Tab-separated table of C-alpha atoms in Angstrom:
chain	number	residue	atom	x	y	z
A	745	MET	CA	-138.601	-122.210	-31.134
A	746	ASN	CA	-138.017	-124.564	-34.020
A	747	LEU	CA	-135.806	-127.354	-32.670
A	748	LEU	CA	-133.603	-128.845	-35.391
A	749	VAL	CA	-131.381	-131.829	-36.151
A	750	TRP	CA	-128.201	-131.858	-38.223
A	751	ASP	CA	-127.967	-135.327	-39.762
A	752	ASP	CA	-124.796	-135.855	-41.811
A	753	GLY	CA	-125.159	-132.426	-43.433
A	754	ARG	CA	-128.956	-132.482	-43.734
A	755	VAL	CA	-131.040	-130.250	-41.414
A	756	VAL	CA	-134.534	-131.404	-40.412
A	757	ARG	CA	-137.058	-130.633	-37.674
A	758	ALA	CA	-136.417	-132.553	-34.466
A	759	SER	CA	-140.098	-133.508	-34.288
A	760	GLU	CA	-139.743	-135.327	-37.627
A	761	TYR	CA	-136.427	-137.061	-36.901
A	762	ARG	CA	-135.874	-140.648	-35.794
A	763	CYS	CA	-132.471	-142.317	-35.887
A	764	PRO	CA	-133.158	-145.531	-37.862
A	765	ARG	CA	-130.199	-147.541	-36.555
A	766	SER	CA	-128.557	-148.394	-33.244
A	767	TYR	CA	-126.279	-145.629	-31.993
A	768	VAL	CA	-124.003	-144.375	-29.238
A	769	LEU	CA	-124.798	-141.053	-27.640
A	770	GLN	CA	-123.323	-138.116	-25.769
A	771	ARG	CA	-125.564	-135.354	-24.429
A	772	ILE	CA	-123.804	-131.988	-24.400
A	773	HIS	CA	-124.617	-129.021	-22.138
A	774	THR	CA	-124.742	-125.763	-24.103
A	775	LEU	CA	-125.118	-122.197	-22.856
A	776	GLY	CA	-124.866	-119.023	-24.895
A	777	TYR	CA	-124.608	-121.171	-28.046
A	778	GLN	CA	-121.372	-122.662	-26.687
A	779	ALA	CA	-120.854	-126.386	-26.080
A	780	THR	CA	-119.303	-127.314	-22.723
A	781	ASN	CA	-116.649	-130.051	-22.396
A	782	LEU	CA	-117.005	-130.833	-26.091
A	783	GLY	CA	-113.532	-132.333	-26.495
A	784	ARG	CA	-114.186	-134.844	-23.726
A	785	HIS	CA	-117.600	-135.711	-25.165
A	786	ILE	CA	-116.053	-136.453	-28.569
A	787	MET	CA	-113.320	-138.576	-26.984
A	788	LEU	CA	-115.958	-140.615	-25.107
A	789	LEU	CA	-118.056	-140.984	-28.268
A	790	ARG	CA	-115.011	-142.359	-30.089
A	791	GLU	CA	-114.280	-144.827	-27.302
A	792	SER	CA	-117.858	-146.088	-27.059
A	793	SER	CA	-118.264	-146.421	-30.840
A	794	ALA	CA	-114.996	-148.373	-31.022
A	795	GLU	CA	-116.246	-150.693	-28.283
A	796	LEU	CA	-119.750	-151.258	-29.691
A	797	PHE	CA	-119.274	-150.848	-33.449
A	798	GLY	CA	-115.574	-151.450	-34.024
A	799	PHE	CA	-114.798	-148.008	-35.463
A	800	MET	CA	-114.246	-144.452	-34.219
A	801	SER	CA	-115.890	-141.185	-35.180
A	802	LEU	CA	-113.743	-138.838	-37.265
A	803	CYS	CA	-115.573	-135.771	-35.922
A	804	GLN	CA	-113.283	-132.886	-34.950
A	805	VAL	CA	-113.973	-130.470	-32.093
A	806	GLU	CA	-113.890	-127.398	-34.349
A	807	ASP	CA	-116.458	-128.868	-36.750
A	808	ALA	CA	-118.749	-129.930	-33.908
A	809	GLU	CA	-118.526	-126.472	-32.299
A	810	ARG	CA	-119.533	-124.798	-35.545
A	811	ILE	CA	-122.437	-127.168	-36.209
A	812	ILE	CA	-123.805	-126.943	-32.660
A	813	SER	CA	-123.616	-123.144	-32.473
A	814	ARG	CA	-125.323	-122.682	-35.842
A	815	LEU	CA	-127.973	-125.283	-35.066
A	816	LEU	CA	-128.874	-123.625	-31.744
A	817	GLN	CA	-129.195	-120.228	-33.383
A	818	GLU	CA	-131.348	-121.555	-36.215
A	819	SER	CA	-133.489	-123.385	-33.643
A	820	ARG	CA	-134.087	-119.963	-32.046
A	821	VAL	CA	-133.009	-121.112	-28.597
A	822	SER	CA	-132.345	-118.201	-26.223
A	823	PRO	CA	-128.614	-117.817	-25.477
A	824	ARG	CA	-129.531	-117.194	-21.814
A	825	PHE	CA	-130.938	-120.683	-21.324
A	826	SER	CA	-129.087	-123.964	-21.058
A	827	CYS	CA	-129.969	-126.488	-23.728
A	828	SER	CA	-128.782	-130.051	-24.282
A	829	VAL	CA	-127.639	-131.215	-27.700
A	830	ALA	CA	-127.636	-134.962	-28.390
A	831	MET	CA	-124.600	-136.067	-30.419
A	832	ARG	CA	-125.196	-139.503	-31.952
A	833	LEU	CA	-123.050	-141.821	-34.028
A	834	ASP	CA	-124.961	-144.731	-35.540
A	835	SER	CA	-123.810	-148.197	-36.543
A	836	LYS	CA	-123.224	-147.043	-40.149
A	837	GLY	CA	-120.974	-144.166	-39.082
A	838	THR	CA	-123.545	-141.389	-39.583
A	839	LEU	CA	-123.102	-138.477	-37.173
A	840	SER	CA	-126.005	-136.308	-36.035
A	841	PHE	CA	-126.665	-133.450	-33.606
A	842	GLU	CA	-130.146	-132.855	-32.162
A	843	VAL	CA	-131.216	-129.728	-30.270
A	844	GLU	CA	-133.333	-130.863	-27.325
A	845	THR	CA	-135.836	-128.868	-25.274
A	846	PRO	CA	-134.131	-126.022	-23.327
A	847	SER	CA	-134.013	-126.334	-19.542
A	848	TYR	CA	-134.913	-122.661	-18.863
A	849	TYR	CA	-132.102	-122.572	-16.310
A	850	GLU	CA	-128.994	-120.423	-16.754
A	851	GLY	CA	-126.321	-123.100	-16.484
A	852	ALA	CA	-126.085	-126.325	-14.508
A	853	SER	CA	-128.625	-126.094	-11.688
A	854	LEU	CA	-130.521	-127.880	-8.943
A	855	ARG	CA	-133.967	-128.597	-10.346
A	856	ALA	CA	-136.804	-127.006	-8.414
A	857	LYS	CA	-138.871	-130.199	-8.416
A	858	ARG	CA	-137.642	-132.887	-6.044
A	859	LEU	CA	-138.601	-136.532	-6.554
A	860	ARG	CA	-139.165	-139.666	-4.507
A	861	GLY	CA	-136.897	-142.649	-5.187
A	862	ALA	CA	-138.359	-145.944	-6.401
A	863	PHE	CA	-136.207	-149.082	-6.622
A	864	ILE	CA	-135.830	-151.057	-9.874
A	865	HIS	CA	-133.910	-154.334	-10.072
A	866	ALA	CA	-131.274	-154.643	-12.809
A	867	SER	CA	-129.214	-157.773	-13.448
A	868	GLU	CA	-125.770	-157.873	-15.053
A	869	PRO	CA	-124.411	-156.978	-17.516
A	870	ARG	CA	-124.571	-153.216	-17.151
A	871	GLU	CA	-124.263	-150.837	-20.069
A	872	VAL	CA	-121.012	-148.875	-19.956
A	873	CYS	CA	-122.034	-146.084	-22.330
A	874	GLN	CA	-125.234	-144.342	-23.311
A	875	ASN	CA	-126.732	-145.821	-26.472
A	876	SER	CA	-130.016	-146.551	-28.221
A	877	VAL	CA	-130.773	-149.425	-25.834
A	878	THR	CA	-130.191	-147.425	-22.636
A	879	VAL	CA	-132.211	-144.502	-24.029
A	880	ALA	CA	-135.192	-146.795	-24.626
A	881	ILE	CA	-134.872	-148.403	-21.181
A	882	ASP	CA	-134.578	-145.026	-19.436
A	883	ALA	CA	-137.574	-143.629	-21.321
A	884	MET	CA	-139.705	-146.644	-20.421
A	885	ASN	CA	-138.838	-146.591	-16.728
A	886	ASP	CA	-138.980	-142.809	-16.402
A	887	SER	CA	-142.442	-142.645	-17.960
A	888	ARG	CA	-143.673	-145.557	-15.865
A	889	ILE	CA	-142.386	-144.209	-12.555
A	890	LYS	CA	-142.352	-140.434	-12.926
A	891	GLY	CA	-146.103	-140.447	-13.400
A	892	TYR	CA	-146.176	-141.034	-9.655
A	893	GLY	CA	-143.604	-138.330	-8.957
A	894	ASP	CA	-140.796	-140.853	-8.578
A	895	MET	CA	-137.274	-141.363	-9.916
A	896	PRO	CA	-135.973	-144.885	-10.628
A	897	LEU	CA	-133.092	-146.075	-8.462
A	898	TRP	CA	-131.314	-149.059	-9.996
A	899	VAL	CA	-130.364	-151.935	-7.689
A	900	ASP	CA	-128.173	-154.951	-8.547
A	901	ASP	CA	-128.542	-158.606	-7.552
A	902	SER	CA	-126.598	-157.996	-4.325
A	903	GLY	CA	-128.913	-155.215	-3.191
A	904	ASN	CA	-126.485	-152.383	-3.968
A	905	LEU	CA	-127.362	-149.130	-5.678
A	906	ILE	CA	-126.177	-148.916	-9.306
A	907	SER	CA	-124.637	-145.724	-10.647
A	908	ARG	CA	-124.400	-145.113	-14.399
A	909	PRO	CA	-121.957	-142.871	-16.287
A	910	TRP	CA	-124.633	-140.585	-17.743
A	911	ARG	CA	-126.708	-140.441	-14.521
A	912	PRO	CA	-124.341	-140.960	-11.567
A	913	ILE	CA	-125.949	-141.204	-8.138
A	914	PHE	CA	-124.604	-139.666	-4.917
A	915	ALA	CA	-125.503	-139.918	-1.224
A	916	VAL	CA	-124.605	-137.404	1.488
A	917	TYR	CA	-123.763	-138.077	5.126
A	918	GLY	CA	-122.074	-135.321	7.116
A	919	LYS	CA	-119.206	-133.762	5.155
A	920	ARG	CA	-118.823	-136.769	2.897
A	921	VAL	CA	-120.479	-137.560	-0.416
A	922	TYR	CA	-120.646	-141.242	-1.362
A	923	THR	CA	-120.978	-142.804	-4.793
A	924	PRO	CA	-120.652	-146.499	-5.708
A	925	GLN	CA	-118.448	-146.094	-8.780
A	926	GLN	CA	-116.278	-143.536	-10.561
A	927	PHE	CA	-116.492	-142.902	-14.303
A	928	ASP	CA	-114.756	-140.987	-17.085
A	929	SER	CA	-118.077	-139.447	-18.165
A	930	VAL	CA	-118.519	-135.678	-18.340
A	931	GLU	CA	-121.452	-135.941	-15.932
A	932	TYR	CA	-119.342	-137.676	-13.289
A	933	VAL	CA	-116.307	-135.403	-13.726
A	934	VAL	CA	-118.428	-132.233	-13.483
A	935	ALA	CA	-120.075	-133.570	-10.313
A	936	ARG	CA	-116.729	-134.565	-8.785
A	937	GLU	CA	-115.277	-131.107	-9.404
A	938	ALA	CA	-118.353	-129.384	-7.936
A	939	ILE	CA	-118.271	-131.593	-4.821
A	940	SER	CA	-114.618	-130.684	-4.260
A	941	ALA	CA	-115.245	-126.972	-4.917
A	942	ALA	CA	-118.078	-126.998	-2.361
A	943	GLY	CA	-115.690	-128.355	0.280
A	944	PHE	CA	-116.938	-131.932	0.583
A	945	GLU	CA	-115.025	-135.209	0.413
A	946	LEU	CA	-116.023	-137.692	-2.287
A	947	VAL	CA	-115.821	-141.344	-1.226
A	948	ILE	CA	-116.128	-144.291	-3.625
A	949	HIS	CA	-118.022	-146.959	-1.716
A	950	SER	CA	-120.838	-149.396	-2.365
A	951	LEU	CA	-124.289	-148.155	-1.331
A	952	PRO	CA	-126.477	-151.022	-0.119
A	953	VAL	CA	-130.172	-150.187	-0.241
A	954	LYS	CA	-130.440	-150.846	3.495
A	955	SER	CA	-127.828	-148.122	4.162
A	956	LEU	CA	-129.753	-145.392	2.353
A	957	LYS	CA	-132.090	-144.818	5.291
A	958	ARG	CA	-129.089	-143.508	7.233
A	959	MET	CA	-128.169	-141.011	4.518
A	960	GLU	CA	-129.112	-137.351	4.807
A	961	GLU	CA	-129.390	-136.548	1.098
A	962	LEU	CA	-129.529	-138.394	-2.206
A	963	PHE	CA	-129.136	-136.852	-5.655
A	964	GLU	CA	-128.577	-137.790	-9.276
A	965	VAL	CA	-126.556	-135.821	-11.813
A	966	ASP	CA	-127.195	-135.596	-15.539
A	967	ILE	CA	-125.687	-133.348	-18.185
A	968	MET	CA	-128.034	-130.449	-17.354
A	969	GLY	CA	-127.809	-130.438	-13.566
A	970	ILE	CA	-128.948	-132.143	-10.375
A	971	THR	CA	-132.174	-133.848	-9.323
A	972	SER	CA	-132.600	-134.100	-5.555
A	973	LEU	CA	-134.710	-136.769	-3.881
A	974	TYR	CA	-137.033	-135.819	-1.035
A	975	ALA	CA	-137.700	-139.386	0.152
A	976	ILE	CA	-136.996	-143.083	-0.312
A	977	GLU	CA	-139.850	-145.165	1.033
A	978	GLU	CA	-140.652	-143.524	4.411
A	979	HIS	CA	-137.216	-141.947	4.901
A	980	ARG	CA	-137.241	-138.174	4.321
A	981	LEU	CA	-134.209	-136.521	2.749
A	982	LEU	CA	-132.730	-133.027	2.894
A	983	PHE	CA	-131.060	-130.990	0.141
A	984	MET	CA	-128.812	-128.310	1.710
A	985	THR	CA	-125.515	-129.957	0.720
A	986	THR	CA	-126.921	-130.791	-2.713
A	987	ALA	CA	-127.763	-127.108	-3.223
A	988	GLN	CA	-124.211	-126.077	-2.302
A	989	ILE	CA	-122.800	-128.563	-4.815
A	990	ALA	CA	-125.204	-127.349	-7.519
A	991	ASN	CA	-124.029	-123.772	-6.949
A	992	LYS	CA	-120.475	-124.873	-7.821
A	993	MET	CA	-121.433	-126.954	-10.831
A	994	GLN	CA	-120.336	-125.680	-14.238
A	995	PRO	CA	-121.224	-124.140	-16.602
A	996	LYS	CA	-122.749	-120.922	-15.243
A	997	LEU	CA	-123.875	-117.831	-17.147
A	998	LYS	CA	-121.109	-115.220	-16.935
C-alpha cells in the first residue's frame, strides 16, 4: 500500500503529510472504495467549522465521493477491507482527505481485542466536535494507557462517565443499553440504529462511575466499529449483547 493525502488538489504521501494549522475533522468509513454516510459527515464538518472558525466548507458530496474513491484506489487499498478517510478543514479553509491504515475487517465490526477500562478525569468545557486539539489529547492518552492494554474512560467533576460524539460510550444491563448523552454524529447514529436493529432499548441516562460495576457490558463506538471492554477495575464484563449489536452495524460487505 501507498497511503495518500489529497490536500487542496495536491496529492502527497500520508507519511510525509502534517496539517500545519488547527482544523476540524470527520473520519469517514469506506468499504469497496465507497464512502458511507458522506452527506452527514459533510453537514457536520460545515457545522463545526462554522462554530470554531466562523465559516463553512463549500465541499459538495459528489466532489468528495470522487476524490475519496480515486484516493483509495491510488493508495492500493483492497476494496474488501474497511478503511477510514480523515476529512479535514483547517482554519484557512483548506480541505484535505487522508487515507488511514485499513482495518482489515469487512465493514463495521467488533474488534477481536478487548480492553480494560481506565478512568481519566476531564473538567469542563468539553469539546463538541473532533478537531486538532481533541486528536492530540486522544493520541496522548491512548498511547499512555493502551501500553497497558487499557482504554481511557473519561469522567467529569461529578463522577459521571463522559461520552463524546466521535467515540460514544454505551453500557448494557439486561435488554437495555445506556448512554449518557445523544449526539448528531455519524458514530452515534450508526450505533443507535444497530442497537434498535438488534432488538435492544436505548436509554439516555447519566452513568456514574459507581454504577458501572452493576453493568454487564461496556463498549465504545468509533467510525470503524466497536471496542468491547473486558473489565473495569476488578469488575469483569461480558460481550454477547455487544456482539449482536456489532452484527447489525453498517456498513457490511455485500
